[in-house]
Short mmCIF file of N, CA and C in Angstrom, two decimals:
data_model
loop_
_atom_site.label_atom_id
_atom_site.label_comp_id
_atom_site.label_asym_id
_atom_site.label_seq_id
_atom_site.Cartn_x
_atom_site.Cartn_y
_atom_site.Cartn_z
N UNK A 605 26.45 -13.26 -2.94
CA UNK A 605 27.68 -13.57 -2.80
C UNK A 605 28.73 -12.95 -3.90
N UNK A 606 28.73 -13.09 -5.23
CA UNK A 606 29.52 -12.77 -6.13
C UNK A 606 30.18 -11.35 -6.24
N UNK A 607 29.75 -10.66 -5.07
CA UNK A 607 30.18 -9.62 -5.17
C UNK A 607 31.16 -9.88 -4.16
N UNK A 608 30.88 -10.30 -3.10
CA UNK A 608 32.10 -11.27 -2.06
C UNK A 608 33.13 -11.30 -2.73
N UNK A 609 32.63 -12.58 -3.80
CA UNK A 609 34.42 -13.19 -4.27
C UNK A 609 34.68 -12.64 -4.90
N UNK A 610 34.31 -11.54 -6.03
CA UNK A 610 34.98 -10.72 -6.28
C UNK A 610 36.20 -9.30 -5.53
N UNK A 611 35.01 -9.38 -4.73
CA UNK A 611 36.56 -8.51 -3.49
C UNK A 611 37.15 -9.10 -3.05
N UNK A 612 36.97 -10.28 -2.46
CA UNK A 612 38.39 -10.98 -2.30
C UNK A 612 39.65 -11.35 -3.15
N UNK A 613 38.79 -11.54 -4.19
CA UNK A 613 39.74 -12.04 -5.54
C UNK A 613 40.55 -10.44 -5.48
N UNK A 614 39.71 -9.38 -5.76
CA UNK A 614 40.45 -8.20 -6.02
C UNK A 614 41.35 -7.99 -4.87
N UNK A 615 41.42 -8.11 -4.00
CA UNK A 615 42.44 -8.46 -2.14
C UNK A 615 44.02 -8.76 -2.33
N UNK A 616 43.15 -10.31 -2.68
CA UNK A 616 44.35 -11.10 -2.94
C UNK A 616 45.30 -10.90 -4.45
N UNK A 617 44.82 -9.88 -5.70
CA UNK A 617 45.24 -9.61 -6.95
C UNK A 617 46.54 -8.39 -6.62
N UNK A 618 45.78 -7.56 -5.23
CA UNK A 618 46.60 -7.01 -5.51
C UNK A 618 47.70 -6.53 -4.18
N UNK A 619 47.28 -7.97 -3.30
CA UNK A 619 48.13 -8.45 -2.44
C UNK A 619 49.74 -9.40 -3.24
N UNK A 620 49.30 -9.37 -4.02
CA UNK A 620 49.92 -10.93 -5.07
C UNK A 620 50.73 -9.31 -6.03
N UNK A 621 50.37 -8.78 -6.73
CA UNK A 621 50.44 -7.92 -7.30
C UNK A 621 51.94 -6.53 -7.03
N UNK A 622 51.49 -6.51 -5.50
CA UNK A 622 52.40 -5.66 -4.99
C UNK A 622 53.56 -6.47 -4.45
N UNK A 623 53.64 -7.91 -4.52
CA UNK A 623 54.62 -8.51 -3.65
C UNK A 623 55.60 -8.94 -5.17
N UNK A 624 54.99 -8.93 -6.69
CA UNK A 624 55.49 -8.76 -7.34
C UNK A 624 56.66 -7.78 -8.14
N UNK A 625 55.77 -6.35 -7.30
CA UNK A 625 56.10 -5.33 -7.83
C UNK A 625 57.46 -4.99 -6.74
N UNK A 626 57.28 -5.34 -5.62
CA UNK A 626 58.65 -5.29 -4.63
C UNK A 626 59.53 -6.00 -5.04
N UNK A 627 59.07 -7.11 -5.45
CA UNK A 627 60.32 -7.62 -5.72
C UNK A 627 61.29 -7.60 -7.07
N UNK A 628 60.57 -6.90 -7.59
CA UNK A 628 61.43 -6.25 -9.33
C UNK A 628 62.47 -5.63 -8.01
N UNK A 629 62.52 -4.76 -7.43
CA UNK A 629 63.94 -4.07 -6.76
C UNK A 629 65.04 -5.42 -6.88
N UNK A 630 65.23 -6.98 -6.80
CA UNK A 630 66.04 -7.64 -7.41
C UNK A 630 66.85 -7.23 -8.76
N UNK A 631 65.88 -6.97 -8.86
CA UNK A 631 66.47 -6.20 -10.91
C UNK A 631 67.59 -5.29 -10.49
N UNK A 632 67.37 -4.49 -9.88
CA UNK A 632 68.29 -3.55 -9.56
C UNK A 632 69.51 -4.07 -9.04
N UNK A 633 69.81 -4.89 -7.97
CA UNK A 633 70.09 -5.76 -7.20
C UNK A 633 71.47 -6.50 -8.38
N UNK A 634 71.46 -6.62 -9.18
CA UNK A 634 71.98 -7.98 -9.84
C UNK A 634 71.30 -8.76 -11.25
N UNK A 635 70.31 -9.45 -10.42
CA UNK A 635 69.98 -10.93 -10.64
C UNK A 635 68.62 -10.16 -12.37
N UNK A 636 69.10 -11.14 -12.82
CA UNK A 636 68.78 -11.22 -14.36
C UNK A 636 67.51 -11.25 -14.17
N UNK A 637 66.79 -10.90 -15.62
CA UNK A 637 65.00 -11.42 -16.00
C UNK A 637 64.62 -12.64 -15.66
N UNK A 638 65.82 -13.39 -15.86
CA UNK A 638 65.17 -14.82 -15.91
C UNK A 638 65.38 -15.87 -14.65
N UNK A 639 66.25 -14.76 -13.95
CA UNK A 639 66.41 -15.40 -12.06
C UNK A 639 65.43 -14.54 -11.44
N UNK A 640 64.80 -13.81 -11.51
CA UNK A 640 63.66 -12.79 -11.34
C UNK A 640 62.47 -14.37 -11.46
N UNK A 641 62.28 -14.73 -12.52
CA UNK A 641 61.21 -15.07 -12.79
C UNK A 641 61.24 -16.40 -12.06
N UNK A 642 62.11 -17.17 -12.12
CA UNK A 642 62.40 -18.32 -11.24
C UNK A 642 62.16 -18.48 -10.13
N UNK A 643 62.81 -16.53 -9.40
CA UNK A 643 62.11 -16.32 -8.09
C UNK A 643 61.27 -16.55 -8.03
N UNK A 644 60.47 -15.69 -8.55
CA UNK A 644 59.06 -15.70 -8.26
C UNK A 644 58.26 -16.36 -8.37
N UNK A 645 58.26 -17.53 -9.33
CA UNK A 645 57.67 -18.69 -9.47
C UNK A 645 57.56 -19.88 -8.14
N UNK A 646 58.33 -19.67 -7.16
CA UNK A 646 58.46 -20.37 -6.25
C UNK A 646 58.18 -19.48 -4.83
N UNK A 647 57.53 -18.20 -4.84
CA UNK A 647 57.43 -17.19 -4.21
C UNK A 647 55.60 -17.41 -3.67
N UNK A 648 55.36 -17.76 -2.82
CA UNK A 648 53.94 -18.06 -2.54
C UNK A 648 53.04 -17.20 -2.98
N UNK A 649 53.60 -16.23 -1.73
CA UNK A 649 52.31 -14.65 -2.39
C UNK A 649 52.51 -14.52 -3.28
N UNK A 650 53.48 -14.80 -4.08
CA UNK A 650 53.17 -14.49 -5.77
C UNK A 650 51.84 -15.42 -6.33
N UNK A 651 51.79 -16.13 -5.88
CA UNK A 651 50.81 -16.81 -6.45
C UNK A 651 48.98 -16.50 -6.29
N UNK A 652 49.26 -15.30 -4.93
CA UNK A 652 47.93 -14.74 -4.93
C UNK A 652 47.82 -13.97 -6.03
N UNK A 653 48.09 -13.11 -6.72
CA UNK A 653 48.01 -12.20 -7.53
C UNK A 653 47.13 -13.72 -8.77
N UNK A 654 47.48 -14.63 -9.12
CA UNK A 654 46.76 -15.48 -10.23
C UNK A 654 45.36 -15.79 -9.54
N UNK A 655 45.53 -16.41 -8.05
CA UNK A 655 44.44 -17.41 -7.50
C UNK A 655 43.22 -15.71 -7.28
N UNK A 656 43.55 -14.51 -6.98
CA UNK A 656 42.40 -12.86 -7.26
C UNK A 656 41.78 -12.99 -8.45
N UNK A 657 42.83 -13.43 -9.05
CA UNK A 657 41.95 -12.97 -11.05
C UNK A 657 41.16 -14.37 -11.28
N UNK A 658 41.83 -15.10 -11.09
CA UNK A 658 41.14 -16.41 -10.61
C UNK A 658 39.27 -16.53 -10.12
N UNK A 659 39.32 -16.12 -8.62
CA UNK A 659 38.71 -15.50 -8.36
C UNK A 659 37.91 -14.06 -8.45
N UNK A 660 38.41 -13.11 -8.89
CA UNK A 660 37.08 -12.02 -10.20
C UNK A 660 36.46 -12.53 -11.08
N UNK A 661 37.18 -13.21 -11.56
CA UNK A 661 36.58 -13.84 -13.50
C UNK A 661 35.59 -14.82 -12.34
N UNK A 662 35.53 -16.35 -12.02
CA UNK A 662 34.36 -16.46 -11.01
C UNK A 662 33.53 -15.31 -10.70
N UNK A 663 33.55 -14.16 -10.03
CA UNK A 663 32.70 -12.99 -9.32
C UNK A 663 32.03 -12.94 -11.34
N UNK A 664 32.10 -12.19 -11.83
CA UNK A 664 31.77 -12.02 -13.19
C UNK A 664 30.80 -12.55 -13.93
N UNK A 665 30.99 -14.18 -13.14
CA UNK A 665 30.15 -14.82 -14.25
C UNK A 665 28.81 -15.36 -13.85
N UNK A 666 27.96 -15.25 -14.39
CA UNK A 666 26.43 -15.50 -14.25
C UNK A 666 26.04 -17.02 -14.09
#
């Protein structure tokens, strides 16, 4: 069960991390770092990164 939890968390963290990387293109379009951070905080797919890390953490705990 812990392995499944870890793999699920890993998948979510990868999906969220890709979203962060994808939105880095907005910096080249003229956004500032503070605007970028405010934008990514409001995007639900970016929350997958943190949810994935949380699930991976609970997958490691015995």
